[in-house]
Amino acid sequence: MKVFFTLCIAVAPTLVGLAQTPGSVSGRLLDEKQQPLPFATVLLRPVQDTTKVTAAQTGTDGSYRFQKVAAGRYRVTANMLGYQPQRSAPFEVGSAGVALPTLKLAPAAQQLKDVQVVGRKPLLEMQNGKMIVNVEGSVTAGATAIEVLQQVPGLLVMNDRISIAGREGVVILIDGRTTRYTDVVSVLKDFPSTNIARIEVMSQPDASYDAAGNVGVINIILKKNVDLGTNGTAAANVGYGRFAKASANLDLNHRAGKLNVFGSAGLARRKTYEQLNTERDAETPGAGYLQRSYQPRTSTPGSLRLGADYNLTSRQTLGVLVTGYANRILTEAENGVTAPNNVEVSTLNRTRRRTDTYAANLNYRLQLDSLGRELTADADYSYYGLGSLGQVQNDFNTGPNETLRNDQQVGIGLRSGRLDYRWPVRPTLKLSFGAKASQADIQSNLDFVGGAKNRIESFDFVENIKAGYAQAEGKSMGISWQAGLRGEWTDNRGHSTKNNSADARFTRSYGQLFPSLSLDRVVYKSVGLNAAYSRRIDRPGYQDLNPNVIYLDPYTQQRGNVNLTPQFSNNYKLALTYNKQPFLILNHSRTTDVISLVTRTDGPLIYSISENLDYQNSYSVSLNAPLTFAKQLTGYAGVNVARNEFAYLDGDNTTRVARTAATFYWQANVQLPHQVKVEASGFYQTAGLQGILRYQGFGSLNLGAQKSLFNERATLRLTVNDVFFSNKQRGSVTFQGNDVRFLSYSESQQARLSFSYKLGNQQLKAARKRATSLEEERGRVKTDKE
């Protein structure tokens, strides 16, 4: 690990020195208002041979530089969308560097308001081996991120668990950042969809990404503010299903000179509900347990994000980012249990949960030259305060009632550092190197009072991960390729106590290598072929390891398992694209030591716990077809067929289960006159497997309409999700003699009205977006066990 850091730091001064060598050409671009023009293209051509072209891009202050220019007579030409091209006068390059006069670009003659845009992004694209789902223009995307994820072909959300083609282990990122030590599903339930532009699905991430995620990575890309000056967006929406809900968001950006300041704030109040009914057999023939749980949930999430970037020089940028998130959730669960011998129990579980988090990031970016050599560094710290206080009232028809108190407090401290170096050796070869180190310190305390026995339990967990990677990408013989190798070393230790006495300790250390390879080739005109391989890991979640018992009712619990080990997978993919849209995708994976949620019994008590199964084989094929008609209709329809095979030890025998399932999905929108767009989307999932859980078929249909107002600065949208209220999951779990059947559904049927308005100047360029190193460490810890 030290070698990576030493190498990158040692190389940096040498490369910086190259920027000062003789024979360089530099200059600056401004617009008609004397403001810098960042990210414009500048071309350097010899006067005598204009076929020899060297390209560069302007920095955030509008400056550009060409290195190692041979002696001769040259011109530069500057181009930027929306501006007229500008060409310099001829100039001579000798042994000394040349500083050119500032070039000023005038706006193009045609005005944007006179241009009718008829082309729209397809809803599905394939770029660099990634499937892109462009949800920014979707009318029926939903109000929260968890609803937007339903737009991803083949993705299912069942019982707060996310899977693709029947496989769990998806890593969720937001703008390149994931929450590996938080309850990511709870975050997505309250994350506003108005900020989301698109979703990237990477079944084969490259070596620069963490190796976690045996199914791959889903990256939720937020909308970028691309304007100079002071500008932003304000949005609000109201909705109603069984309960009312509302939210508001404000995003602002101010950029002047070398300084860019940006921020956003959001506030919401949502009331929803979840229904879960289960049946299970008892040891006595003909007897069983029937449980019904109705859980209304009121949440008031608030978020704040503040940051600034400062251009130290034309090639150096220093940034700081501070984020905060707070949520208060009140759940008033009503549980009814019918047990053998005519025992009936009514349980009222009133739980208040809080989440208070804050994070800070300091980042540095150095452009070593105009050819793309770059060094970036990030340092992060974050803290999460999670807690819940539950008051449980059990009313028995056969005996005295009881009152319980369940108090759990969790503190999570995270720190991380990362260094990355990118080196375009030549136009057909690029190298990347990086190193990263992170540490998580987690403390959990549970105080359970009442019932047959009081419990005081604690669990301390520390995890250190050190990683380094090397990657190369290039193009030769018509094939674009990318090959990488990532190494990760993990040290973790845990210590649990029960009733203030030592109970259990564990330590684990392991190192692994994770190779990846991707090949792309155009086989015929608009037809492309992609082949990829990667090895991935999924480490046990913190709450999956935590042995503390979570009480639900007198007959139901959730427990952790300190004996869980990581699962590893080898993934293979072959994809065929047409016009850069995914057409046919074949996937195969084999995962060993599969982490799966199972159910066990302890007398009359049933509890859920995560365990390592033997292996899982998965085979899938996806077929997608774009929908286009007379430029007014766009969309896609597709099907994913997957077969999953599981093997696990059932007593002394190995049991194998397998099932083939299909997911049908579609989305279509029609552009009508008067800037009105209507859309229909939905899916249908046939019966299949999620882990060892067998489920029946279910689906959903969503409808929506949208109108642009005030010269397209405002948008009014009306949607109805799950029109027929058909998104209900039914299924069963059979494991080691236990047979559990369930019915689960939530407030998926909702009507929603939203309004957004763009503030300030909408035509100038804006702040950079970045991923911080620490936020790639979050996502494996859950505030509640699933």
PDB file of C-alpha atoms in Angstrom, residues 410-569:
ATOM      1  CA  VAL A 410     -25.638   3.050  17.254  1.00  0.00           C
ATOM      2  CA  GLY A 411     -22.641   5.308  16.595  1.00  0.00           C
ATOM      3  CA  ILE A 412     -20.611   4.950  13.389  1.00  0.00           C
ATOM      4  CA  GLY A 413     -17.386   6.854  12.736  1.00  0.00           C
ATOM      5  CA  LEU A 414     -15.771   6.645   9.296  1.00  0.00           C
ATOM      6  CA  ARG A 415     -12.513   7.992   7.892  1.00  0.00           C
ATOM      7  CA  SER A 416     -10.964   7.457   4.490  1.00  0.00           C
ATOM      8  CA  GLY A 417      -8.195   8.647   2.165  1.00  0.00           C
ATOM      9  CA  ARG A 418      -7.730   8.106  -1.540  1.00  0.00           C
ATOM     10  CA  LEU A 419      -5.167   8.990  -4.237  1.00  0.00           C
ATOM     11  CA  ASP A 420      -5.662   8.448  -7.998  1.00  0.00           C
ATOM     12  CA  TYR A 421      -3.354   9.100 -10.953  1.00  0.00           C
ATOM     13  CA  ARG A 422      -4.481   9.038 -14.607  1.00  0.00           C
ATOM     14  CA  TRP A 423      -1.942   8.986 -17.418  1.00  0.00           C
ATOM     15  CA  PRO A 424      -2.887   9.058 -21.142  1.00  0.00           C
ATOM     16  CA  VAL A 425       0.352   7.609 -22.517  1.00  0.00           C
ATOM     17  CA  ARG A 426      -0.844   8.102 -26.088  1.00  0.00           C
ATOM     18  CA  PRO A 427      -4.223   8.451 -27.830  1.00  0.00           C
ATOM     19  CA  THR A 428      -4.619   4.661 -27.921  1.00  0.00           C
ATOM     20  CA  LEU A 429      -3.371   3.870 -24.396  1.00  0.00           C
ATOM     21  CA  LYS A 430      -4.384   5.203 -20.976  1.00  0.00           C
ATOM     22  CA  LEU A 431      -3.079   4.064 -17.575  1.00  0.00           C
ATOM     23  CA  SER A 432      -4.611   4.561 -14.141  1.00  0.00           C
ATOM     24  CA  PHE A 433      -3.237   3.863 -10.674  1.00  0.00           C
ATOM     25  CA  GLY A 434      -4.767   4.380  -7.271  1.00  0.00           C
ATOM     26  CA  ALA A 435      -4.632   3.602  -3.563  1.00  0.00           C
ATOM     27  CA  LYS A 436      -7.206   3.835  -0.833  1.00  0.00           C
ATOM     28  CA  ALA A 437      -7.448   3.226   2.916  1.00  0.00           C
ATOM     29  CA  SER A 438     -10.557   3.343   5.101  1.00  0.00           C
ATOM     30  CA  GLN A 439     -11.590   2.572   8.664  1.00  0.00           C
ATOM     31  CA  ALA A 440     -15.004   2.137  10.270  1.00  0.00           C
ATOM     32  CA  ASP A 441     -15.557   2.210  14.032  1.00  0.00           C
ATOM     33  CA  ILE A 442     -19.054   1.091  15.068  1.00  0.00           C
ATOM     34  CA  GLN A 443     -20.635   0.799  18.503  1.00  0.00           C
ATOM     35  CA  SER A 444     -24.110  -0.590  19.175  1.00  0.00           C
ATOM     36  CA  ASN A 445     -25.908  -0.743  22.514  1.00  0.00           C
ATOM     37  CA  LEU A 446     -29.243  -2.437  23.161  1.00  0.00           C
ATOM     38  CA  ASP A 447     -31.241  -2.045  26.383  1.00  0.00           C
ATOM     39  CA  PHE A 448     -34.267  -4.356  26.527  1.00  0.00           C
ATOM     40  CA  VAL A 449     -36.459  -4.055  29.613  1.00  0.00           C
ATOM     41  CA  GLY A 450     -39.546  -6.130  30.466  1.00  0.00           C
ATOM     42  CA  GLY A 451     -40.877  -9.572  29.760  1.00  0.00           C
ATOM     43  CA  ALA A 452     -39.318 -12.693  31.202  1.00  0.00           C
ATOM     44  CA  LYS A 453     -35.797 -11.301  31.289  1.00  0.00           C
ATOM     45  CA  ASN A 454     -34.111  -7.943  30.889  1.00  0.00           C
ATOM     46  CA  ARG A 455     -31.205  -7.741  28.449  1.00  0.00           C
ATOM     47  CA  ILE A 456     -28.330  -5.314  28.111  1.00  0.00           C
ATOM     48  CA  GLU A 457     -26.315  -6.088  24.977  1.00  0.00           C
ATOM     49  CA  SER A 458     -23.484  -4.304  23.191  1.00  0.00           C
ATOM     50  CA  PHE A 459     -21.500  -4.909  20.011  1.00  0.00           C
ATOM     51  CA  ASP A 460     -18.286  -3.155  18.943  1.00  0.00           C
ATOM     52  CA  PHE A 461     -17.010  -3.585  15.396  1.00  0.00           C
ATOM     53  CA  VAL A 462     -13.905  -2.202  13.643  1.00  0.00           C
ATOM     54  CA  GLU A 463     -13.111  -2.724   9.975  1.00  0.00           C
ATOM     55  CA  ASN A 464     -10.015  -1.597   8.061  1.00  0.00           C
ATOM     56  CA  ILE A 465      -9.751  -1.949   4.278  1.00  0.00           C
ATOM     57  CA  LYS A 466      -6.631  -1.110   2.279  1.00  0.00           C
ATOM     58  CA  ALA A 467      -6.776  -1.220  -1.509  1.00  0.00           C
ATOM     59  CA  GLY A 468      -4.688  -0.487  -4.580  1.00  0.00           C
ATOM     60  CA  TYR A 469      -5.344  -0.871  -8.283  1.00  0.00           C
ATOM     61  CA  ALA A 470      -3.709  -0.604 -11.698  1.00  0.00           C
ATOM     62  CA  GLN A 471      -5.662  -0.333 -14.912  1.00  0.00           C
ATOM     63  CA  ALA A 472      -4.966   0.087 -18.624  1.00  0.00           C
ATOM     64  CA  GLU A 473      -7.342   0.881 -21.450  1.00  0.00           C
ATOM     65  CA  GLY A 474      -6.751   1.337 -25.136  1.00  0.00           C
ATOM     66  CA  LYS A 475      -7.711   0.512 -28.682  1.00  0.00           C
ATOM     67  CA  SER A 476      -6.031  -1.753 -31.213  1.00  0.00           C
ATOM     68  CA  MET A 477      -7.145  -3.660 -34.316  1.00  0.00           C
ATOM     69  CA  GLY A 478     -10.637  -2.190 -34.002  1.00  0.00           C
ATOM     70  CA  ILE A 479     -11.076  -3.457 -30.423  1.00  0.00           C
ATOM     71  CA  SER A 480     -11.478  -1.129 -27.464  1.00  0.00           C
ATOM     72  CA  TRP A 481     -10.245  -2.873 -24.328  1.00  0.00           C
ATOM     73  CA  GLN A 482      -9.860  -2.277 -20.618  1.00  0.00           C
ATOM     74  CA  ALA A 483      -7.950  -4.490 -18.180  1.00  0.00           C
ATOM     75  CA  GLY A 484      -7.447  -3.942 -14.477  1.00  0.00           C
ATOM     76  CA  LEU A 485      -6.322  -5.592 -11.260  1.00  0.00           C
ATOM     77  CA  ARG A 486      -7.440  -4.501  -7.803  1.00  0.00           C
ATOM     78  CA  GLY A 487      -6.119  -5.777  -4.502  1.00  0.00           C
ATOM     79  CA  GLU A 488      -7.970  -5.372  -1.192  1.00  0.00           C
ATOM     80  CA  TRP A 489      -6.834  -6.335   2.304  1.00  0.00           C
ATOM     81  CA  THR A 490      -9.469  -6.468   5.053  1.00  0.00           C
ATOM     82  CA  ASP A 491      -8.984  -6.549   8.832  1.00  0.00           C
ATOM     83  CA  ASN A 492     -12.016  -6.593  11.112  1.00  0.00           C
ATOM     84  CA  ARG A 493     -12.764  -7.460  14.681  1.00  0.00           C
ATOM     85  CA  GLY A 494     -15.903  -7.629  16.762  1.00  0.00           C
ATOM     86  CA  HIS A 495     -16.702  -7.865  20.445  1.00  0.00           C
ATOM     87  CA  SER A 496     -20.142  -8.483  21.902  1.00  0.00           C
ATOM     88  CA  THR A 497     -21.327  -8.552  25.514  1.00  0.00           C
ATOM     89  CA  LYS A 498     -24.599  -9.615  27.081  1.00  0.00           C
ATOM     90  CA  ASN A 499     -25.752  -8.363  30.472  1.00  0.00           C
ATOM     91  CA  ASN A 500     -22.329  -6.713  30.974  1.00  0.00           C
ATOM     92  CA  SER A 501     -20.399  -9.991  30.752  1.00  0.00           C
ATOM     93  CA  ALA A 502     -17.957 -11.006  28.017  1.00  0.00           C
ATOM     94  CA  ASP A 503     -19.764 -13.101  25.456  1.00  0.00           C
ATOM     95  CA  ALA A 504     -18.024 -13.363  22.079  1.00  0.00           C
ATOM     96  CA  ARG A 505     -15.036 -12.000  20.178  1.00  0.00           C
ATOM     97  CA  PHE A 506     -13.918 -12.548  16.610  1.00  0.00           C
ATOM     98  CA  THR A 507     -11.160 -11.296  14.326  1.00  0.00           C
ATOM     99  CA  ARG A 508     -10.705 -11.844  10.589  1.00  0.00           C
ATOM    100  CA  SER A 509      -8.017 -10.837   8.120  1.00  0.00           C
ATOM    101  CA  TYR A 510      -8.024 -11.674   4.440  1.00  0.00           C
ATOM    102  CA  GLY A 511      -6.578 -10.337   1.224  1.00  0.00           C
ATOM    103  CA  GLN A 512      -7.872 -10.921  -2.291  1.00  0.00           C
ATOM    104  CA  LEU A 513      -7.120  -9.926  -5.890  1.00  0.00           C
ATOM    105  CA  PHE A 514      -9.939  -8.863  -8.207  1.00  0.00           C
ATOM    106  CA  PRO A 515      -9.158  -8.892 -11.947  1.00  0.00           C
ATOM    107  CA  SER A 516     -11.440  -7.335 -14.569  1.00  0.00           C
ATOM    108  CA  LEU A 517     -11.464  -7.273 -18.375  1.00  0.00           C
ATOM    109  CA  SER A 518     -13.737  -5.651 -20.956  1.00  0.00           C
ATOM    110  CA  LEU A 519     -13.621  -5.824 -24.779  1.00  0.00           C
ATOM    111  CA  ASP A 520     -15.695  -3.761 -27.243  1.00  0.00           C
ATOM    112  CA  ARG A 521     -15.867  -3.984 -31.020  1.00  0.00           C
ATOM    113  CA  VAL A 522     -18.093  -2.634 -33.786  1.00  0.00           C
ATOM    114  CA  VAL A 523     -19.003  -5.747 -35.760  1.00  0.00           C
ATOM    115  CA  TYR A 524     -21.193  -4.178 -38.455  1.00  0.00           C
ATOM    116  CA  LYS A 525     -22.151  -0.509 -38.931  1.00  0.00           C
ATOM    117  CA  SER A 526     -24.367   0.281 -35.899  1.00  0.00           C
ATOM    118  CA  VAL A 527     -23.978  -3.151 -34.287  1.00  0.00           C
ATOM    119  CA  GLY A 528     -21.508  -3.454 -31.402  1.00  0.00           C
ATOM    120  CA  LEU A 529     -20.303  -6.336 -29.259  1.00  0.00           C
ATOM    121  CA  ASN A 530     -19.090  -6.216 -25.637  1.00  0.00           C
ATOM    122  CA  ALA A 531     -17.523  -9.052 -23.637  1.00  0.00           C
ATOM    123  CA  ALA A 532     -16.547  -8.662 -19.969  1.00  0.00           C
ATOM    124  CA  TYR A 533     -15.328 -10.566 -16.902  1.00  0.00           C
ATOM    125  CA  SER A 534     -14.819  -9.529 -13.281  1.00  0.00           C
ATOM    126  CA  ARG A 535     -14.353 -11.068  -9.851  1.00  0.00           C
ATOM    127  CA  ARG A 536     -16.325  -9.465  -6.999  1.00  0.00           C
ATOM    128  CA  ILE A 537     -16.805  -9.701  -3.214  1.00  0.00           C
ATOM    129  CA  ASP A 538     -19.653  -9.006  -0.800  1.00  0.00           C
ATOM    130  CA  ARG A 539     -18.693  -8.628   2.851  1.00  0.00           C
ATOM    131  CA  PRO A 540     -21.266  -9.322   5.577  1.00  0.00           C
ATOM    132  CA  GLY A 541     -23.211  -6.278   6.683  1.00  0.00           C
ATOM    133  CA  TYR A 542     -22.554  -4.925  10.149  1.00  0.00           C
ATOM    134  CA  GLN A 543     -26.076  -5.692  11.334  1.00  0.00           C
ATOM    135  CA  ASP A 544     -25.863  -9.165   9.790  1.00  0.00           C
ATOM    136  CA  LEU A 545     -22.899  -9.814  12.116  1.00  0.00           C
ATOM    137  CA  ASN A 546     -24.375  -8.095  15.191  1.00  0.00           C
ATOM    138  CA  PRO A 547     -25.570 -10.882  17.544  1.00  0.00           C
ATOM    139  CA  ASN A 548     -27.960  -8.554  19.397  1.00  0.00           C
ATOM    140  CA  VAL A 549     -31.559  -9.788  19.242  1.00  0.00           C
ATOM    141  CA  ILE A 550     -34.192  -7.499  17.737  1.00  0.00           C
ATOM    142  CA  TYR A 551     -37.645  -8.072  19.232  1.00  0.00           C
ATOM    143  CA  LEU A 552     -40.705  -7.842  16.963  1.00  0.00           C
ATOM    144  CA  ASP A 553     -43.422  -9.680  18.894  1.00  0.00           C
ATOM    145  CA  PRO A 554     -43.568 -12.609  21.391  1.00  0.00           C
ATOM    146  CA  TYR A 555     -43.100 -15.121  18.563  1.00  0.00           C
ATOM    147  CA  THR A 556     -40.836 -13.236  16.109  1.00  0.00           C
ATOM    148  CA  GLN A 557     -37.227 -12.020  16.309  1.00  0.00           C
ATOM    149  CA  GLN A 558     -34.306 -11.015  14.109  1.00  0.00           C
ATOM    150  CA  ARG A 559     -30.730 -12.062  14.948  1.00  0.00           C
ATOM    151  CA  GLY A 560     -27.216 -11.536  13.664  1.00  0.00           C
ATOM    152  CA  ASN A 561     -24.585 -14.147  12.896  1.00  0.00           C
ATOM    153  CA  VAL A 562     -20.951 -13.519  13.887  1.00  0.00           C
ATOM    154  CA  ASN A 563     -19.878 -16.572  11.859  1.00  0.00           C
ATOM    155  CA  LEU A 564     -20.795 -15.019   8.491  1.00  0.00           C
ATOM    156  CA  THR A 565     -17.996 -14.924   5.915  1.00  0.00           C
ATOM    157  CA  PRO A 566     -17.744 -12.954   2.640  1.00  0.00           C
ATOM    158  CA  GLN A 567     -19.206 -14.276  -0.584  1.00  0.00           C
ATOM    159  CA  PHE A 568     -17.225 -14.229  -3.846  1.00  0.00           C
ATOM    160  CA  SER A 569     -18.452 -14.340  -7.424  1.00  0.00           C
TER     161      SER A 569
END
